[in-house]
Amino acid sequence: MYRDRIRLKSLWGKVVTPEEAALLIRDGMTIGMSGFTRAGDAKAVPLALAERAATERLKVTLMTGASLGNDVDRILTEAGVLARRLPFQADPVLRKAINRGEVMFVDQHLSETVELLRSRQMGPVDVAVIEACAITETGGIVPTTSIGNSATFAILAEKIIVELNLTQPLDLEGMHDVYIPTRRPFREPIPVVTAESRAGLPCIPIDPSKIAAIVVTRKQDSSATILPPDGETRDIAGHLIEFLDREVRQGRLGRSLNPLQAGIGTIANAVLHGMIDSPFHDLTMYSEVLQDSTFDLFDAGKLTFASGSSITLSAGKYAEVLPKIGSYKGRLLLRPQEISNHPEVIRRLGVIGINTALECDIYGNVNSTHVNGTQMMNGIGGSGDFARNAHLAIFVTKSLAKDGRISSVVPMVTHTDHNEHDVDVLVTETGLADLRGLAPRERAETIIRNCVHPSYRELALDYHHRALQRGGHTPHLLEEAFSWHQRYQQTGSMQPV
């Protein structure tokens, strides 16, 4: 019975259909919607919006935590509802609309969106649509499998629509730590000093009079597509584990390492999975997305605690973990993404950040977002939050893409998300480049020797040697810097014909 989950009885009369709730959203509004990397997203009201758009003009600015599941971004895009989208997305249909210029996409560091809202540099938020597993006796909203930006959306919004999802287990209650920083310039330090630190409340504290509608849903989160480790990702994990083991032997890290962070996706998940067979123990995580590997490490006895902003799992792992999520209580915390990704906390804890590069160049600059410098993929996400502030900023990628027609290490990246100053270590299946303390010329030699695939290594060496003759602190041949990309566009391969 859904009323058992609405513990403030005065809200029972606010239960309506998705279509009725969606009428609160009007053309031109800014909507803050829950959801962080396919977890804990609103699932019913967005579909009702799309249906309305078939008969009336309805354009909105949509803010979320990160990407949405259940094809919500696709459906809203096809219905023409999205005028502006931020701060992250991962839907192929929306991506094409962004690259055609039909939807204005604002690519932001995930820690910054609500800071801009709170300081009134963006916004205001007209309506917040938040998924919950319960509403407390005081009207507090208990989130589900993510917090993301939901707390600040709800606090700042004029009206709130709660999607009460009955498929989300009540055992999630108590796993959230909702801490909202005080306003600048008089902000106190964030009281998170370990991955386990509790700083806030187990629910989103709001004035219950702002809850304008409650929609009861029964739809599960979308599962993530996470491929099992393959030979190349196992090699990447092996190189990284060997490097971290060397850091331990040299006295720079302990056997429990520092708190780990890993970006979303198959490669980062596989790298963390490799920690199961590593010499490290009593590991902790201070991350944003908790993936399959988090629970594999828990079950293997390697991981003692994990802090994140969402739980995003493959279909098999979702079916395995969610029914017994209560067994992980005491070892899991979900935080607002401005806390999970906060520079102050990341630097204080000395996080080891492991994120995926789309491409990198011979000097260590990393492109995480744009194909050929112009075509947006998903967005920078939280990688910049961690790279700039981590104890170790590590980027991983396979050395080749498109069956060897593309080298992931190029003379110059076509778009820079993380410049050379923020990148400590690059890893591909061919090897690892430790870039700390190296000048640009030394970085290039190290990256080419260790990270470039053998089929492109001579090309990279030739480019670098000829650039050295030209001179400069960071030698380049400007007329050839993007020649590999141009060749791919012209012939379908970066390899010379």
Short mmCIF file of C-alpha atoms in Angstrom, two decimals:
data_model
loop_
_atom_site.label_atom_id
_atom_site.label_comp_id
_atom_site.label_asym_id
_atom_site.label_seq_id
_atom_site.Cartn_x
_atom_site.Cartn_y
_atom_site.Cartn_z
CA MET A 1 0.00 0.00 0.00
CA TYR A 2 1.58 3.27 -1.10
CA ARG A 3 0.17 5.17 1.90
CA ASP A 4 2.53 3.20 4.13
CA ARG A 5 5.36 5.05 2.38
CA ILE A 6 3.78 8.49 2.80
CA ARG A 7 4.17 8.87 6.52
CA LEU A 8 2.87 12.45 6.62
CA LYS A 9 -0.87 11.84 6.33
CA SER A 10 -1.65 15.39 5.21
CA LEU A 11 0.06 14.53 1.90
CA TRP A 12 -2.21 11.60 1.07
CA GLY A 13 -4.53 13.91 -0.85
CA LYS A 14 -1.69 15.01 -3.13
CA VAL A 15 -1.55 11.67 -4.98
CA VAL A 16 -2.44 12.24 -8.65
CA THR A 17 -1.83 10.71 -12.06
CA PRO A 18 1.36 11.50 -14.00
CA GLU A 19 -0.75 13.50 -16.47
CA GLU A 20 -2.23 15.63 -13.70
CA ALA A 21 1.19 16.23 -12.15
CA ALA A 22 2.69 17.18 -15.50
CA LEU A 23 0.17 20.04 -15.80
CA LEU A 24 2.25 21.86 -13.18
CA ILE A 25 4.99 22.18 -15.81
CA ARG A 26 4.47 24.91 -18.40
CA ASP A 27 6.22 26.13 -21.50
CA GLY A 28 9.49 27.96 -20.80
CA MET A 29 10.01 26.58 -17.29
CA THR A 30 13.25 25.26 -15.81
CA ILE A 31 12.82 21.76 -14.42
CA GLY A 32 15.16 20.06 -11.95
CA MET A 33 14.77 16.30 -12.25
CA SER A 34 16.30 13.49 -10.19
CA GLY A 35 18.58 10.95 -11.81
CA PHE A 36 22.29 10.30 -11.85
CA THR A 37 23.72 7.95 -14.48
CA ARG A 38 20.46 6.04 -15.07
CA ALA A 39 19.75 5.63 -11.34
CA GLY A 40 16.95 7.16 -9.28
CA ASP A 41 15.52 9.09 -12.21
CA ALA A 42 11.95 10.32 -12.65
CA LYS A 43 10.10 7.80 -14.80
CA ALA A 44 6.45 8.79 -15.23
CA VAL A 45 6.09 12.58 -15.34
CA PRO A 46 8.60 13.02 -18.21
CA LEU A 47 6.55 10.64 -20.37
CA ALA A 48 3.38 12.61 -19.60
CA LEU A 49 5.21 15.78 -20.68
CA ALA A 50 6.13 14.16 -23.97
CA GLU A 51 2.48 13.22 -24.57
CA ARG A 52 1.35 16.80 -23.91
CA ALA A 53 3.91 18.12 -26.37
CA ALA A 54 2.03 16.37 -29.18
CA THR A 55 -0.87 18.83 -28.80
CA GLU A 56 0.70 22.02 -27.41
CA ARG A 57 3.95 23.95 -27.43
CA LEU A 58 6.05 22.76 -24.50
CA LYS A 59 9.74 23.64 -24.35
CA VAL A 60 11.69 23.42 -21.11
CA THR A 61 15.18 23.64 -19.70
CA LEU A 62 15.96 20.29 -18.10
CA MET A 63 18.55 19.95 -15.35
CA THR A 64 19.42 16.59 -13.81
CA GLY A 65 22.27 15.09 -11.82
CA ALA A 66 23.70 13.26 -14.83
CA SER A 67 22.23 10.97 -17.51
CA LEU A 68 18.72 9.53 -17.35
CA GLY A 69 17.50 6.00 -17.94
CA ASN A 70 14.33 4.46 -19.38
CA ASP A 71 14.88 6.33 -22.68
CA VAL A 72 13.60 9.54 -21.06
CA ASP A 73 16.08 11.81 -22.86
CA ARG A 74 15.24 10.14 -26.18
CA ILE A 75 11.49 10.44 -25.66
CA LEU A 76 11.70 14.10 -24.61
CA THR A 77 13.98 14.88 -27.55
CA GLU A 78 11.73 13.20 -30.11
CA ALA A 79 8.72 15.03 -28.64
CA GLY A 80 10.54 18.36 -29.01
CA VAL A 81 10.30 19.15 -25.28
CA LEU A 82 13.97 19.95 -24.66
CA ALA A 83 15.13 23.47 -25.39
CA ARG A 84 18.16 23.29 -23.12
CA ARG A 85 19.79 20.38 -21.29
CA LEU A 86 22.46 20.23 -18.58
CA PRO A 87 24.86 19.15 -17.09
CA PHE A 88 25.36 15.67 -18.63
CA GLN A 89 23.62 13.23 -20.99
CA ALA A 90 24.34 9.90 -22.62
CA ASP A 91 21.49 9.30 -25.06
CA PRO A 92 22.30 8.78 -28.78
CA VAL A 93 19.15 10.55 -30.03
CA LEU A 94 19.68 13.56 -27.76
CA ARG A 95 23.37 13.59 -28.71
CA LYS A 96 22.48 13.94 -32.40
CA ALA A 97 20.04 16.76 -31.63
CA ILE A 98 22.74 18.54 -29.64
CA ASN A 99 25.24 18.21 -32.47
CA ARG A 100 22.64 19.50 -34.96
CA GLY A 101 22.15 22.54 -32.73
CA GLU A 102 18.50 21.71 -31.98
CA VAL A 103 19.03 21.34 -28.22
CA MET A 104 21.36 23.70 -26.39
CA PHE A 105 23.58 21.56 -24.18
CA VAL A 106 25.54 23.10 -21.31
CA ASP A 107 28.41 20.76 -20.41
CA GLN A 108 29.34 21.35 -16.77
CA HIS A 109 31.52 19.88 -14.06
CA LEU A 110 29.04 17.86 -12.01
CA SER A 111 30.04 19.58 -8.79
CA GLU A 112 29.14 23.04 -10.09
CA THR A 113 25.51 23.00 -11.26
CA VAL A 114 23.85 23.57 -7.90
CA GLU A 115 26.51 26.09 -6.86
CA LEU A 116 25.42 28.17 -9.85
CA LEU A 117 21.77 27.75 -8.88
CA ARG A 118 22.36 28.57 -5.22
CA SER A 119 24.22 31.77 -6.09
CA ARG A 120 21.52 32.72 -8.64
CA GLN A 121 23.95 32.63 -11.54
CA MET A 122 21.47 30.24 -13.18
CA GLY A 123 17.84 29.43 -12.65
CA PRO A 124 15.50 29.73 -10.90
CA VAL A 125 14.14 26.16 -10.71
CA ASP A 126 10.39 26.27 -11.25
CA VAL A 127 9.51 22.62 -10.59
CA ALA A 128 11.53 19.74 -9.16
CA VAL A 129 10.58 16.16 -10.03
CA ILE A 130 12.18 13.81 -7.51
CA GLU A 131 11.98 10.02 -7.23
CA ALA A 132 11.55 8.76 -3.65
CA CYS A 133 11.09 5.48 -1.85
CA ALA A 134 9.33 7.18 1.07
CA ILE A 135 8.23 10.50 2.57
CA THR A 136 8.94 10.90 6.27
CA GLU A 137 6.63 12.05 9.07
CA THR A 138 7.94 15.61 8.63
CA GLY A 139 7.69 15.60 4.83
CA GLY A 140 11.34 14.78 4.19
CA ILE A 141 11.96 13.08 0.82
CA VAL A 142 13.87 9.79 1.03
CA PRO A 143 15.69 9.37 -2.32
CA THR A 144 16.16 6.03 -4.06
CA THR A 145 19.32 4.81 -5.83
CA SER A 146 20.79 8.27 -6.39
CA ILE A 147 20.87 11.71 -4.85
CA GLY A 148 22.66 13.65 -7.57
CA ASN A 149 21.35 17.22 -7.53
CA SER A 150 17.93 16.23 -6.20
CA ALA A 151 18.33 17.81 -2.77
CA THR A 152 19.14 21.30 -4.00
CA PHE A 153 16.55 21.09 -6.79
CA ALA A 154 13.90 20.30 -4.17
CA ILE A 155 15.10 22.97 -1.75
CA LEU A 156 15.24 25.73 -4.39
CA ALA A 157 12.20 24.81 -6.50
CA GLU A 158 8.91 26.65 -6.17
CA LYS A 159 6.98 23.36 -6.41
CA ILE A 160 7.92 19.70 -6.04
CA ILE A 161 6.49 16.62 -7.73
CA VAL A 162 7.45 13.41 -5.93
CA GLU A 163 7.51 10.16 -7.87
CA LEU A 164 7.00 7.51 -5.18
CA ASN A 165 8.52 4.34 -6.65
CA LEU A 166 7.19 1.20 -4.99
CA THR A 167 9.79 -1.03 -6.67
CA GLN A 168 12.59 0.72 -4.80
CA PRO A 169 13.25 -1.08 -1.50
CA LEU A 170 12.63 0.68 1.79
CA ASP A 171 15.99 -0.68 2.93
CA LEU A 172 17.48 2.24 1.00
CA GLU A 173 16.30 4.53 3.77
CA GLY A 174 19.25 5.32 6.00
CA MET A 175 21.84 4.99 3.22
CA HIS A 176 21.65 8.66 2.22
CA ASP A 177 23.66 11.51 3.70
CA VAL A 178 22.13 14.79 2.59
CA TYR A 179 24.47 17.63 3.44
CA ILE A 180 23.99 21.06 1.88
CA PRO A 181 26.91 23.53 2.15
CA THR A 182 26.18 26.91 3.67
CA ARG A 183 26.22 29.97 1.46
CA ARG A 184 29.43 31.60 0.37
CA PRO A 185 31.45 33.62 1.39
CA PHE A 186 30.83 32.48 4.98
CA ARG A 187 30.83 28.75 4.27
CA GLU A 188 32.16 26.42 6.92
CA PRO A 189 34.41 23.46 5.99
CA ILE A 190 32.52 20.40 4.80
CA PRO A 191 32.76 17.91 7.72
CA VAL A 192 33.74 14.89 5.62
CA VAL A 193 37.14 13.63 6.75
CA THR A 194 36.88 9.97 5.73
CA ALA A 195 34.86 8.07 3.14
CA GLU A 196 32.67 6.89 6.05
CA SER A 197 31.93 10.36 7.46
CA ARG A 198 28.27 11.24 7.94
CA ALA A 199 27.67 14.96 7.68
CA GLY A 200 23.95 15.42 7.02
CA LEU A 201 20.47 13.92 7.11
CA PRO A 202 19.02 10.63 5.80
CA CYS A 203 16.41 12.51 3.77
CA ILE A 204 15.95 15.76 1.81
CA PRO A 205 14.56 18.32 4.28
CA ILE A 206 11.88 20.49 2.65
CA ASP A 207 8.76 22.38 3.61
CA PRO A 208 6.06 19.77 2.86
CA SER A 209 3.72 22.49 1.64
CA LYS A 210 5.93 22.72 -1.46
CA ILE A 211 4.97 19.16 -2.46
CA ALA A 212 2.32 19.91 -5.07
CA ALA A 213 1.80 16.35 -6.36
CA ILE A 214 2.76 12.76 -5.64
CA VAL A 215 2.81 10.20 -8.46
CA VAL A 216 2.99 6.50 -7.58
CA THR A 217 5.24 4.50 -9.95
CA ARG A 218 6.40 0.93 -10.24
CA LYS A 219 9.15 1.10 -12.84
CA GLN A 220 12.70 -0.03 -12.13
CA ASP A 221 15.92 1.81 -12.97
CA SER A 222 17.43 1.14 -16.35
CA SER A 223 20.39 -1.19 -16.19
CA ALA A 224 23.83 -0.11 -17.34
CA THR A 225 25.58 -1.74 -20.26
CA ILE A 226 28.79 -2.99 -18.65
CA LEU A 227 30.80 -5.51 -20.63
CA PRO A 228 32.87 -8.09 -18.76
CA PRO A 229 36.64 -7.52 -18.59
CA ASP A 230 38.49 -8.53 -21.76
CA GLY A 231 42.17 -9.09 -22.41
CA GLU A 232 42.88 -5.40 -23.00
CA THR A 233 41.04 -4.13 -19.94
CA ARG A 234 42.73 -6.82 -17.84
CA ASP A 235 46.08 -5.60 -19.15
CA ILE A 236 45.15 -2.02 -18.25
CA ALA A 237 44.20 -3.16 -14.75
CA GLY A 238 47.43 -5.13 -14.48
CA HIS A 239 49.59 -2.13 -15.40
CA LEU A 240 47.75 0.04 -12.90
CA ILE A 241 47.93 -2.49 -10.07
CA GLU A 242 51.67 -2.92 -10.69
CA PHE A 243 52.09 0.87 -10.55
CA LEU A 244 50.10 1.19 -7.31
CA ASP A 245 52.05 -1.71 -5.79
CA ARG A 246 55.25 0.16 -6.60
CA GLU A 247 53.83 3.27 -4.90
CA VAL A 248 53.24 1.14 -1.79
CA ARG A 249 56.74 -0.32 -1.86
CA GLN A 250 58.20 3.17 -2.16
CA GLY A 251 56.24 4.30 0.88
CA ARG A 252 53.91 6.73 -0.88
CA LEU A 253 50.76 4.68 -0.22
CA GLY A 254 49.65 2.05 2.28
CA ARG A 255 48.27 -1.39 1.39
CA SER A 256 44.76 0.00 1.76
CA LEU A 257 45.69 2.73 -0.74
CA ASN A 258 43.72 5.98 -0.57
CA PRO A 259 39.98 6.17 -1.32
CA LEU A 260 39.30 5.11 -4.92
CA GLN A 261 37.17 6.84 -7.51
CA ALA A 262 36.28 5.43 -10.91
CA GLY A 263 34.27 6.95 -13.73
CA ILE A 264 31.34 5.22 -15.36
CA GLY A 265 31.79 2.63 -18.08
CA THR A 266 33.23 -0.71 -19.01
CA ILE A 267 36.94 0.17 -18.84
CA ALA A 268 36.86 1.89 -15.44
CA ASN A 269 34.62 -0.85 -14.05
CA ALA A 270 37.00 -3.54 -15.33
CA VAL A 271 39.99 -1.78 -13.80
CA LEU A 272 38.33 -1.71 -10.39
CA HIS A 273 37.26 -5.34 -10.82
CA GLY A 274 40.96 -6.16 -11.24
CA MET A 275 41.51 -5.05 -7.65
CA ILE A 276 39.95 -8.35 -6.52
CA ASP A 277 43.16 -10.19 -7.37
CA SER A 278 45.45 -7.39 -6.23
CA PRO A 279 47.70 -7.32 -3.13
CA PHE A 280 45.62 -4.48 -1.64
CA HIS A 281 43.08 -4.89 1.15
CA ASP A 282 40.63 -2.90 3.31
CA LEU A 283 39.93 -0.61 0.39
CA THR A 284 37.51 2.32 0.49
CA MET A 285 35.80 4.28 -2.26
CA TYR A 286 34.94 7.96 -2.46
CA SER A 287 33.36 8.12 -5.88
CA GLU A 288 30.31 9.35 -7.74
CA VAL A 289 28.91 6.18 -9.39
CA LEU A 290 29.00 2.84 -7.60
CA GLN A 291 29.06 0.15 -10.30
CA ASP A 292 29.14 -3.66 -10.45
CA SER A 293 32.77 -3.70 -9.38
CA THR A 294 31.89 -1.99 -6.08
CA PHE A 295 29.72 -4.91 -5.03
CA ASP A 296 32.15 -7.48 -6.46
CA LEU A 297 34.82 -5.95 -4.22
CA PHE A 298 32.46 -5.96 -1.22
CA ASP A 299 31.60 -9.61 -1.77
CA ALA A 300 35.28 -10.52 -2.24
CA GLY A 301 36.13 -8.96 1.12
CA LYS A 302 38.40 -6.36 -0.48
CA LEU A 303 36.24 -3.27 0.07
CA THR A 304 35.16 -2.04 3.49
CA PHE A 305 33.20 1.11 2.61
CA ALA A 306 31.90 2.94 -0.46
CA SER A 307 30.64 6.51 -0.71
CA GLY A 308 29.02 7.72 -3.92
CA SER A 309 26.10 9.63 -5.40
CA SER A 310 24.37 6.79 -7.24
CA ILE A 311 24.20 3.02 -7.64
CA THR A 312 24.26 2.10 -11.34
CA LEU A 313 24.39 -1.61 -12.14
CA SER A 314 24.14 -4.04 -15.03
CA ALA A 315 20.89 -6.00 -15.33
CA GLY A 316 22.28 -9.13 -13.69
CA LYS A 317 23.96 -7.27 -10.85
CA TYR A 318 20.87 -5.09 -10.31
CA ALA A 319 18.68 -8.17 -9.90
CA GLU A 320 21.22 -9.66 -7.51
CA VAL A 321 22.01 -6.61 -5.37
CA LEU A 322 18.80 -4.59 -5.05
CA PRO A 323 16.73 -7.24 -3.22
CA LYS A 324 19.46 -7.57 -0.59
CA ILE A 325 20.59 -3.94 -0.50
CA GLY A 326 19.94 -3.89 3.24
CA SER A 327 22.82 -6.32 3.76
CA TYR A 328 25.21 -3.57 2.63
CA LYS A 329 23.83 -1.05 5.13
CA GLY A 330 26.59 0.40 7.22
CA ARG A 331 29.01 0.04 4.30
CA LEU A 332 27.33 2.39 1.81
CA LEU A 333 26.54 6.10 1.71
CA LEU A 334 24.93 8.10 -1.08
CA ARG A 335 25.63 11.84 -1.07
CA PRO A 336 24.62 14.87 -3.15
CA GLN A 337 26.94 15.09 -6.12
CA GLU A 338 28.25 18.46 -5.03
CA ILE A 339 29.67 16.61 -1.99
CA SER A 340 30.75 13.38 -3.71
CA ASN A 341 32.56 15.55 -6.29
CA HIS A 342 33.60 18.45 -4.09
CA PRO A 343 37.19 19.65 -4.65
CA GLU A 344 37.68 20.33 -0.94
CA VAL A 345 36.80 16.78 0.06
CA ILE A 346 38.59 15.09 -2.84
CA ARG A 347 41.83 16.87 -2.02
CA ARG A 348 41.46 16.32 1.73
CA LEU A 349 40.97 12.57 1.33
CA GLY A 350 43.73 12.18 -1.27
CA VAL A 351 41.45 10.32 -3.67
CA ILE A 352 42.95 8.13 -6.40
CA GLY A 353 40.88 9.11 -9.44
CA ILE A 354 40.54 6.69 -12.36
CA ASN A 355 38.68 8.06 -15.37
CA THR A 356 38.35 7.19 -19.04
CA ALA A 357 39.81 9.21 -21.89
CA LEU A 358 38.23 9.44 -25.33
CA GLU A 359 41.67 10.37 -26.62
CA CYS A 360 44.89 11.80 -25.23
CA ASP A 361 47.89 13.37 -26.89
CA ILE A 362 51.62 12.86 -26.63
CA TYR A 363 51.93 15.60 -23.99
CA GLY A 364 49.21 14.23 -21.69
CA ASN A 365 46.25 16.42 -22.57
CA VAL A 366 42.97 14.48 -22.42
CA ASN A 367 39.79 14.78 -24.48
CA SER A 368 36.81 13.22 -22.68
CA THR A 369 33.93 14.71 -24.63
CA HIS A 370 34.29 15.58 -28.32
CA VAL A 371 34.87 13.39 -31.38
CA ASN A 372 37.09 15.27 -33.84
CA GLY A 373 36.80 18.35 -31.66
CA THR A 374 33.19 19.16 -32.57
CA GLN A 375 30.83 16.24 -31.99
CA MET A 376 29.69 15.98 -28.36
CA MET A 377 29.52 12.50 -26.89
CA ASN A 378 28.24 12.65 -23.29
CA GLY A 379 29.93 15.44 -21.35
CA ILE A 380 32.80 15.98 -18.96
CA GLY A 381 30.82 14.58 -16.03
CA GLY A 382 32.78 14.40 -12.80
CA SER A 383 36.16 13.58 -14.30
CA GLY A 384 37.37 17.18 -14.02
CA ASP A 385 36.27 17.47 -10.40
CA PHE A 386 38.49 14.51 -9.55
CA ALA A 387 41.41 15.07 -11.95
CA ARG A 388 42.17 18.59 -10.75
CA ASN A 389 42.07 17.62 -7.07
CA ALA A 390 43.07 13.96 -6.80
CA HIS A 391 46.17 12.57 -5.10
CA LEU A 392 46.65 10.66 -8.35
CA ALA A 393 44.77 11.66 -11.52
CA ILE A 394 44.79 8.54 -13.70
CA PHE A 395 43.25 8.27 -17.16
CA VAL A 396 42.72 4.93 -18.88
CA THR A 397 41.83 4.03 -22.46
CA LYS A 398 42.40 1.31 -24.99
CA SER A 399 45.14 2.38 -27.39
CA LEU A 400 43.04 1.67 -30.49
CA ALA A 401 39.44 2.18 -31.57
CA LYS A 402 37.40 1.19 -34.63
CA ASP A 403 39.36 -2.01 -35.23
CA GLY A 404 42.66 -0.16 -35.28
CA ARG A 405 41.59 2.62 -37.66
CA ILE A 406 41.85 5.15 -34.82
CA SER A 407 44.71 5.68 -32.39
CA SER A 408 43.53 6.88 -28.99
CA VAL A 409 46.91 8.61 -28.55
CA VAL A 410 47.39 11.40 -31.10
CA PRO A 411 49.82 14.26 -31.69
CA MET A 412 47.32 16.83 -30.38
CA VAL A 413 43.85 16.31 -28.94
CA THR A 414 41.09 18.01 -30.90
CA HIS A 415 39.39 19.16 -27.70
CA THR A 416 40.95 19.53 -24.24
CA ASP A 417 38.93 18.71 -21.15
CA HIS A 418 41.88 17.91 -18.86
CA ASN A 419 45.11 19.68 -19.67
CA GLU A 420 48.55 18.28 -19.02
CA HIS A 421 48.71 19.97 -15.60
CA ASP A 422 45.86 17.79 -14.30
CA VAL A 423 46.98 14.40 -15.65
CA ASP A 424 49.41 12.32 -13.59
CA VAL A 425 49.21 8.88 -15.17
CA LEU A 426 48.05 7.52 -18.54
CA VAL A 427 47.36 3.80 -19.01
CA THR A 428 46.55 1.75 -22.09
CA GLU A 429 46.79 -2.00 -22.58
CA THR A 430 50.31 -1.48 -23.98
CA GLY A 431 51.68 0.15 -20.83
CA LEU A 432 51.62 2.95 -18.26
CA ALA A 433 53.14 6.42 -18.42
CA ASP A 434 53.92 8.06 -15.08
CA LEU A 435 54.02 11.75 -16.00
CA ARG A 436 54.70 13.24 -12.58
CA GLY A 437 57.61 15.65 -12.54
CA LEU A 438 58.26 15.43 -16.28
CA ALA A 439 58.69 18.31 -18.70
CA PRO A 440 56.66 18.22 -21.95
CA ARG A 441 59.48 16.68 -24.03
CA GLU A 442 59.96 13.96 -21.42
CA ARG A 443 56.21 13.35 -21.20
CA ALA A 444 56.03 12.81 -24.95
CA GLU A 445 58.84 10.25 -24.93
CA THR A 446 57.24 8.39 -22.01
CA ILE A 447 53.75 8.33 -23.50
CA ILE A 448 54.90 7.25 -26.97
CA ARG A 449 57.12 4.51 -25.56
CA ASN A 450 54.52 3.12 -23.16
CA CYS A 451 50.99 3.96 -24.30
CA VAL A 452 50.90 4.20 -28.10
CA HIS A 453 49.96 1.02 -29.93
CA PRO A 454 52.88 -0.47 -31.92
CA SER A 455 51.00 0.10 -35.17
CA TYR A 456 51.10 3.88 -34.55
CA ARG A 457 54.30 4.19 -32.50
CA GLU A 458 56.64 4.95 -35.42
CA LEU A 459 54.21 7.58 -36.71
CA ALA A 460 54.14 9.24 -33.30
CA LEU A 461 57.93 9.10 -32.94
CA ASP A 462 58.39 10.59 -36.41
CA TYR A 463 56.02 13.45 -35.59
CA HIS A 464 57.70 14.16 -32.26
CA HIS A 465 61.27 14.03 -33.64
CA ARG A 466 60.43 16.45 -36.43
CA ALA A 467 58.63 18.74 -33.96
CA LEU A 468 61.75 18.76 -31.76
CA GLN A 469 63.73 20.17 -34.68
CA ARG A 470 61.23 23.02 -34.86
CA GLY A 471 61.85 23.75 -31.14
CA GLY A 472 59.70 25.09 -28.34
CA HIS A 473 58.87 24.08 -24.79
CA THR A 474 56.04 21.93 -26.14
CA PRO A 475 57.17 21.13 -29.70
CA HIS A 476 54.46 20.84 -32.35
CA LEU A 477 54.09 20.95 -36.10
CA LEU A 478 50.95 23.07 -36.25
CA GLU A 479 50.32 22.25 -39.89
CA GLU A 480 50.34 18.53 -39.03
CA ALA A 481 48.97 18.48 -35.48
CA PHE A 482 45.53 17.25 -36.61
CA SER A 483 46.69 15.37 -39.68
CA TRP A 484 45.79 11.99 -38.17
CA HIS A 485 42.22 13.14 -37.61
CA GLN A 486 42.04 14.65 -41.08
CA ARG A 487 43.29 11.42 -42.60
CA TYR A 488 40.62 9.47 -40.72
CA GLN A 489 37.91 11.79 -42.03
CA GLN A 490 39.21 11.46 -45.59
CA THR A 491 40.09 7.76 -45.74
CA GLY A 492 38.41 6.09 -42.75
CA SER A 493 41.73 5.36 -41.01
CA MET A 494 44.46 7.33 -39.22
CA GLN A 495 47.01 5.04 -40.87
CA PRO A 496 48.68 6.43 -44.00
CA VAL A 497 47.44 4.83 -47.20
#
